[in-house]
CSV table of C-alpha atoms in Angstrom, one decimal:
chain,number,residue,atom,x,y,z
M,128,UNK,CA,70.3,76.4,88.3
M,129,UNK,CA,67.1,74.9,89.7
M,130,UNK,CA,66.2,73.0,92.8
M,131,UNK,CA,67.1,73.6,96.5
M,132,UNK,CA,70.9,73.5,96.3
M,133,UNK,CA,73.2,76.2,97.6
M,134,UNK,CA,73.0,79.3,95.4
M,135,UNK,CA,76.1,81.4,94.8
M,136,UNK,CA,75.8,85.1,93.7
M,137,UNK,CA,78.6,87.1,92.1
M,138,UNK,CA,78.2,90.9,91.9
M,139,UNK,CA,79.9,93.8,90.2
M,140,UNK,CA,83.6,94.1,89.5
M,141,UNK,CA,85.5,95.2,86.3
M,142,UNK,CA,84.1,93.3,83.3
M,143,UNK,CA,86.1,94.7,81.5
M,144,UNK,CA,85.5,98.4,82.5
M,145,UNK,CA,84.5,99.8,85.8
M,146,UNK,CA,80.8,100.3,84.8
M,147,UNK,CA,79.5,96.8,85.6
M,148,UNK,CA,76.5,96.4,87.9
M,149,UNK,CA,75.6,92.8,86.9
M,150,UNK,CA,74.6,90.2,89.5
M,151,UNK,CA,74.7,86.6,88.4
M,152,UNK,CA,74.1,83.2,90.1
M,153,UNK,CA,74.8,79.5,89.9
M,154,UNK,CA,73.8,76.4,91.9
M,155,UNK,CA,76.8,75.0,93.7
M,156,UNK,CA,75.6,71.4,94.0
M,157,UNK,CA,75.5,71.1,90.2
M,158,UNK,CA,78.0,71.9,87.4
M,159,UNK,CA,77.3,74.5,84.7
M,160,UNK,CA,77.3,78.1,83.8
M,161,UNK,CA,76.0,81.1,85.7
M,162,UNK,CA,72.8,83.0,84.7
M,163,UNK,CA,71.7,86.6,85.2
M,164,UNK,CA,70.1,87.4,88.6
M,165,UNK,CA,69.6,91.2,88.4
M,166,UNK,CA,71.5,94.5,88.9
M,167,UNK,CA,73.2,96.4,91.6
M,168,UNK,CA,72.1,99.9,92.3
M,169,UNK,CA,75.4,101.4,91.1
M,170,UNK,CA,78.1,100.7,88.5
M,171,UNK,CA,81.5,100.2,89.9
M,172,UNK,CA,84.4,98.0,90.9
M,173,UNK,CA,86.8,98.2,93.8
M,174,UNK,CA,86.1,95.1,95.8
M,175,UNK,CA,82.9,95.6,97.6
M,176,UNK,CA,82.5,93.9,101.0
M,177,UNK,CA,79.9,91.1,100.6
M,178,UNK,CA,78.1,89.0,103.3
M,179,UNK,CA,75.0,86.9,103.5
M,180,UNK,CA,72.6,84.8,105.6
M,181,UNK,CA,70.5,81.9,104.2
M,182,UNK,CA,68.0,84.4,102.9
M,183,UNK,CA,69.7,87.7,102.2
M,184,UNK,CA,72.9,88.9,100.5
M,185,UNK,CA,74.5,92.3,101.3
M,186,UNK,CA,77.0,94.3,99.2
M,187,UNK,CA,78.8,97.3,100.7
M,188,UNK,CA,80.7,100.3,99.5
M,189,UNK,CA,81.8,100.4,95.9
M,190,UNK,CA,84.8,102.8,95.6
M,191,UNK,CA,84.8,105.4,98.4
M,192,UNK,CA,81.0,105.5,99.0
M,193,UNK,CA,79.4,104.1,102.1
M,194,UNK,CA,76.1,102.6,100.7
M,195,UNK,CA,75.0,99.0,101.6
M,196,UNK,CA,72.5,97.2,99.3
M,197,UNK,CA,70.8,93.9,99.5
M,198,UNK,CA,69.0,91.1,97.6
M,199,UNK,CA,66.9,88.1,98.5
M,200,UNK,CA,69.1,85.2,97.4
M,201,UNK,CA,66.3,82.7,96.6
M,202,UNK,CA,64.6,85.1,94.2
M,203,UNK,CA,65.7,87.0,91.1
M,204,UNK,CA,65.8,90.8,90.9
M,205,UNK,CA,67.7,94.0,91.5
M,206,UNK,CA,69.3,95.2,94.7
M,207,UNK,CA,67.6,97.4,97.2
M,208,UNK,CA,69.1,100.1,99.5
M,209,UNK,CA,69.9,98.8,103.0
M,210,UNK,CA,71.7,101.7,104.8
M,211,UNK,CA,75.3,103.0,105.1
M,212,UNK,CA,78.5,101.7,106.6
M,213,UNK,CA,80.3,103.7,109.3
M,214,UNK,CA,83.3,104.5,107.0
M,215,UNK,CA,84.2,104.9,103.4
M,216,UNK,CA,86.9,103.0,101.5
M,217,UNK,CA,87.5,100.7,98.6
M,218,UNK,CA,89.1,97.2,98.6
M,219,UNK,CA,87.3,96.1,101.8
M,220,UNK,CA,85.9,92.7,102.6
M,221,UNK,CA,82.8,91.2,104.3
M,222,UNK,CA,81.9,88.2,106.4
M,223,UNK,CA,78.8,87.0,108.3
M,224,UNK,CA,77.0,84.7,110.6
M,225,UNK,CA,73.3,84.0,110.1
M,226,UNK,CA,72.3,87.1,111.9
M,227,UNK,CA,75.1,89.7,111.6
M,228,UNK,CA,77.2,91.0,108.7
M,229,UNK,CA,80.6,92.6,109.2
M,230,UNK,CA,82.6,94.9,106.8
M,231,UNK,CA,86.3,95.2,107.4
M,232,UNK,CA,89.3,97.2,106.2
M,233,UNK,CA,89.8,99.0,102.9
M,234,UNK,CA,91.6,102.0,101.5
M,235,UNK,CA,90.9,105.6,100.8
M,236,UNK,CA,93.0,107.3,98.1
M,237,UNK,CA,95.7,108.2,97.7
M,238,UNK,CA,97.0,105.5,100.2
M,239,UNK,CA,95.2,105.7,103.6
M,240,UNK,CA,94.7,102.2,104.8
M,241,UNK,CA,91.6,101.6,107.0
M,242,UNK,CA,91.5,99.4,110.1
M,243,UNK,CA,87.7,99.9,110.6
M,244,UNK,CA,85.2,97.1,111.3
M,245,UNK,CA,81.5,97.8,111.4
M,246,UNK,CA,78.4,95.6,111.5
M,247,UNK,CA,74.7,95.4,110.7
M,248,UNK,CA,71.9,93.0,111.6
M,249,UNK,CA,71.3,91.2,108.3
M,250,UNK,CA,67.5,90.7,108.6
M,251,UNK,CA,66.9,94.4,109.2
M,252,UNK,CA,67.8,97.5,107.3
M,253,UNK,CA,69.6,100.6,108.6
M,254,UNK,CA,73.0,102.0,109.1
M,255,UNK,CA,76.0,100.0,110.4
M,256,UNK,CA,77.4,100.3,113.9
M,257,UNK,CA,81.1,100.4,114.9
M,258,UNK,CA,82.5,97.0,115.9
M,259,UNK,CA,86.2,97.6,116.6
M,260,UNK,CA,89.4,97.7,114.7
M,261,UNK,CA,91.8,95.4,112.8
M,262,UNK,CA,95.4,95.0,114.0
M,263,UNK,CA,96.4,97.6,111.3
M,264,UNK,CA,95.0,99.3,108.3
M,265,UNK,CA,94.4,96.5,105.7
M,266,UNK,CA,92.9,96.4,102.2
M,267,UNK,CA,92.7,93.4,99.8
M,268,UNK,CA,92.1,90.8,102.5
M,269,UNK,CA,90.5,87.3,101.9
M,270,UNK,CA,87.6,86.8,104.3
M,271,UNK,CA,85.6,83.8,105.6
M,272,UNK,CA,83.6,82.8,108.6
M,273,UNK,CA,82.0,80.0,110.7
M,274,UNK,CA,78.7,80.7,112.6
M,275,UNK,CA,80.7,82.3,115.4
M,276,UNK,CA,84.1,83.4,114.1
M,277,UNK,CA,85.1,85.7,111.3
M,278,UNK,CA,88.6,85.4,109.7
M,279,UNK,CA,90.5,87.7,107.4
M,280,UNK,CA,93.9,87.0,105.8
M,281,UNK,CA,96.6,88.7,103.8
M,282,UNK,CA,96.4,92.0,102.0
M,283,UNK,CA,98.5,95.1,102.4
M,284,UNK,CA,99.8,96.6,105.7
M,285,UNK,CA,101.4,99.6,104.0
M,286,UNK,CA,101.8,100.7,100.4
M,287,UNK,CA,103.7,97.9,98.6
M,288,UNK,CA,104.0,95.8,101.8
M,289,UNK,CA,102.2,92.5,101.4
M,290,UNK,CA,101.3,90.6,104.6
M,291,UNK,CA,100.7,86.9,105.4
M,292,UNK,CA,98.9,87.7,108.7
M,293,UNK,CA,95.6,86.0,109.5
M,294,UNK,CA,93.4,87.6,112.2
M,295,UNK,CA,89.9,86.9,113.6
M,296,UNK,CA,87.0,88.3,115.5
M,297,UNK,CA,84.0,86.8,117.4
M,298,UNK,CA,81.0,87.9,115.2
M,299,UNK,CA,78.4,88.0,118.0
M,300,UNK,CA,80.6,90.4,120.2
M,301,UNK,CA,82.3,93.7,119.4
M,302,UNK,CA,86.0,94.4,119.8
M,303,UNK,CA,89.3,94.4,118.0
M,304,UNK,CA,90.7,91.5,115.9
M,305,UNK,CA,93.1,88.9,117.3
M,306,UNK,CA,96.1,87.2,115.6
M,307,UNK,CA,95.2,83.8,114.2
M,308,UNK,CA,98.4,82.7,112.4
M,309,UNK,CA,100.0,83.1,109.0
M,310,UNK,CA,99.3,82.3,105.4
M,311,UNK,CA,102.0,80.3,103.5
M,312,UNK,CA,103.3,83.5,101.9
M,313,UNK,CA,102.5,87.2,102.0
M,314,UNK,CA,99.5,87.6,99.6
M,315,UNK,CA,97.0,90.2,98.6
M,316,UNK,CA,93.7,89.9,96.7
M,317,UNK,CA,93.1,86.2,97.6
M,318,UNK,CA,89.6,84.6,97.6
M,319,UNK,CA,88.1,83.2,100.8
M,320,UNK,CA,85.3,80.6,101.3
M,321,UNK,CA,84.3,78.3,104.2
M,322,UNK,CA,81.9,75.9,105.8
M,323,UNK,CA,81.3,75.9,109.5
M,324,UNK,CA,84.7,74.3,110.3
M,325,UNK,CA,87.2,74.8,107.6
M,326,UNK,CA,88.3,78.0,105.8
M,327,UNK,CA,89.9,78.0,102.4
M,328,UNK,CA,92.0,80.8,100.8
M,329,UNK,CA,92.6,80.5,97.1
M,330,UNK,CA,95.0,82.4,94.8
M,331,UNK,CA,96.0,86.0,95.2
M,332,UNK,CA,99.1,87.8,94.2
M,333,UNK,CA,102.5,87.2,95.8
M,334,UNK,CA,105.6,89.3,95.5
M,335,UNK,CA,107.7,89.1,92.4
M,336,UNK,CA,108.7,86.9,90.7
M,337,UNK,CA,105.7,84.7,91.7
M,338,UNK,CA,102.9,87.1,90.8
M,339,UNK,CA,99.4,85.6,90.5
M,340,UNK,CA,99.1,82.3,92.5
M,341,UNK,CA,97.0,79.2,92.1
M,342,UNK,CA,97.7,77.9,95.6
M,343,UNK,CA,94.7,76.9,97.8
M,344,UNK,CA,95.4,76.7,101.5
M,345,UNK,CA,93.2,76.0,104.5
M,346,UNK,CA,92.7,76.6,108.2
M,347,UNK,CA,90.5,75.1,110.9
M,348,UNK,CA,88.4,78.1,111.9
M,349,UNK,CA,87.8,77.1,115.6
M,350,UNK,CA,91.5,76.8,116.3
M,351,UNK,CA,94.4,79.2,115.7
M,352,UNK,CA,97.6,78.4,113.7
M,353,UNK,CA,99.2,78.7,110.3
M,354,UNK,CA,97.5,77.8,107.0
M,355,UNK,CA,98.2,74.4,105.4
M,356,UNK,CA,98.5,73.6,101.7
M,357,UNK,CA,95.3,72.2,100.2
M,358,UNK,CA,96.0,71.9,96.5
M,359,UNK,CA,96.0,74.1,93.4
M,360,UNK,CA,93.3,76.1,91.6
M,361,UNK,CA,92.7,75.6,87.9
M,362,UNK,CA,94.1,79.1,87.2
M,363,UNK,CA,96.3,81.8,88.6
M,364,UNK,CA,94.2,84.9,89.6
M,365,UNK,CA,93.7,87.5,92.2
M,366,UNK,CA,90.9,89.9,93.1
M,367,UNK,CA,88.4,87.2,92.3
M,368,UNK,CA,85.3,85.9,94.2
M,369,UNK,CA,84.6,82.9,96.4
M,370,UNK,CA,81.7,81.3,98.1
M,371,UNK,CA,80.7,77.9,99.6
M,372,UNK,CA,78.1,75.4,100.7
M,373,UNK,CA,78.6,73.1,103.7
M,374,UNK,CA,80.5,70.7,101.4
M,375,UNK,CA,81.8,72.6,98.3
M,376,UNK,CA,83.7,75.8,97.7
M,377,UNK,CA,83.8,77.7,94.4
M,378,UNK,CA,86.2,80.4,93.2
M,379,UNK,CA,85.3,82.5,90.1
M,380,UNK,CA,86.5,85.3,87.9
M,381,UNK,CA,89.6,87.2,88.6
M,382,UNK,CA,92.5,89.1,87.2
M,383,UNK,CA,95.1,87.0,85.4
M,384,UNK,CA,97.6,89.8,84.5
M,385,UNK,CA,98.4,88.0,81.2
M,386,UNK,CA,97.9,89.6,77.8
M,387,UNK,CA,94.5,90.5,76.6
M,388,UNK,CA,91.9,89.7,77.9
M,389,UNK,CA,93.5,89.9,81.3
M,390,UNK,CA,90.5,88.5,83.2
M,391,UNK,CA,88.7,85.1,83.3
M,392,UNK,CA,85.1,84.0,83.6
M,393,UNK,CA,86.1,80.6,84.8
M,394,UNK,CA,84.5,78.9,87.9
M,395,UNK,CA,86.4,76.1,89.7
M,396,UNK,CA,85.5,74.1,92.8
M,397,UNK,CA,86.8,71.8,95.5
M,398,UNK,CA,85.3,69.6,98.1
M,399,UNK,CA,86.1,71.3,101.4
M,400,UNK,CA,86.5,68.2,103.6
M,401,UNK,CA,89.2,66.8,101.3
M,402,UNK,CA,92.5,68.1,100.0
M,403,UNK,CA,93.5,68.2,96.3
M,404,UNK,CA,93.4,70.3,93.1
M,405,UNK,CA,90.3,72.2,92.0
M,406,UNK,CA,88.1,71.1,89.1
M,407,UNK,CA,86.3,73.1,86.4
M,408,UNK,CA,82.7,74.0,87.2
M,409,UNK,CA,81.5,76.2,84.3
M,410,UNK,CA,81.6,79.8,83.4
M,411,UNK,CA,80.3,83.2,84.5
M,412,UNK,CA,78.3,85.3,82.1
M,413,UNK,CA,81.1,88.0,82.3
M,414,UNK,CA,84.8,88.0,83.2
M,415,UNK,CA,84.9,90.1,86.4
M,416,UNK,CA,87.8,91.1,88.6
M,417,UNK,CA,87.6,93.2,91.8
M,418,UNK,CA,84.8,90.7,92.3
M,419,UNK,CA,82.8,89.5,95.3
M,420,UNK,CA,80.7,86.4,96.0
M,421,UNK,CA,78.2,85.2,98.6
M,422,UNK,CA,76.0,82.2,99.1
M,423,UNK,CA,73.0,81.0,101.1
M,424,UNK,CA,74.9,77.9,102.1
């Protein structure tokens, strides 16, 4: 975890309770275990939206709060208050360009599904501004982005109703999302990661009897169309984390749903430009699910 390689941060999640505020990091160009980075401002799970530039990482909205906090990725230390999102909701996602971060979707209990999209300028601090709306209320989505286009995939469209829909927005503009294509199967809680051209969606949970999946699939972000099979992850998980450099994607943590413990600390990786199965990278310091990840890559 030294040198100038892409740094990945994992933050929060259940590990194993809902009182985890740990941020940890690893260097993606190497292999090895994660190390402690610092702490979030709050304890909690529920799939924060996460987004980043090359210098700054943002984490939004644990549970049904609306707070955004940030860290400087190249340093070590605790998170700092950034501002507030325009809406509350858990199980949201985040994506970003180098200048703008978007937070999308989510759910408010008991089962109100949010179609909101809001954005902030990453280099500043302050409250978010309304961006537009998703095609429908949608929590538990996988998210990824190029420098111009943000993509979200899967999740729920109604209680108990999984979706395979992929949709996209142009990050530098404002407006509603547009249909992109479909995942291989309806899936919620999958992990997204990307470089500037190719987006990967790993794992997630499909309908019974499949349950947790180890399928990795990919799209070409600048086009539209359906996802294509990439290979398999080293484990079957959902509500995990993902992040990438220009060449390599990592997926980490997650809920296995099997016995006790029912979560993993495993990190696995793939080379984005190829296709094939993932390989073991190392381990996180904890075994978080409802996790989120960012990178400065």
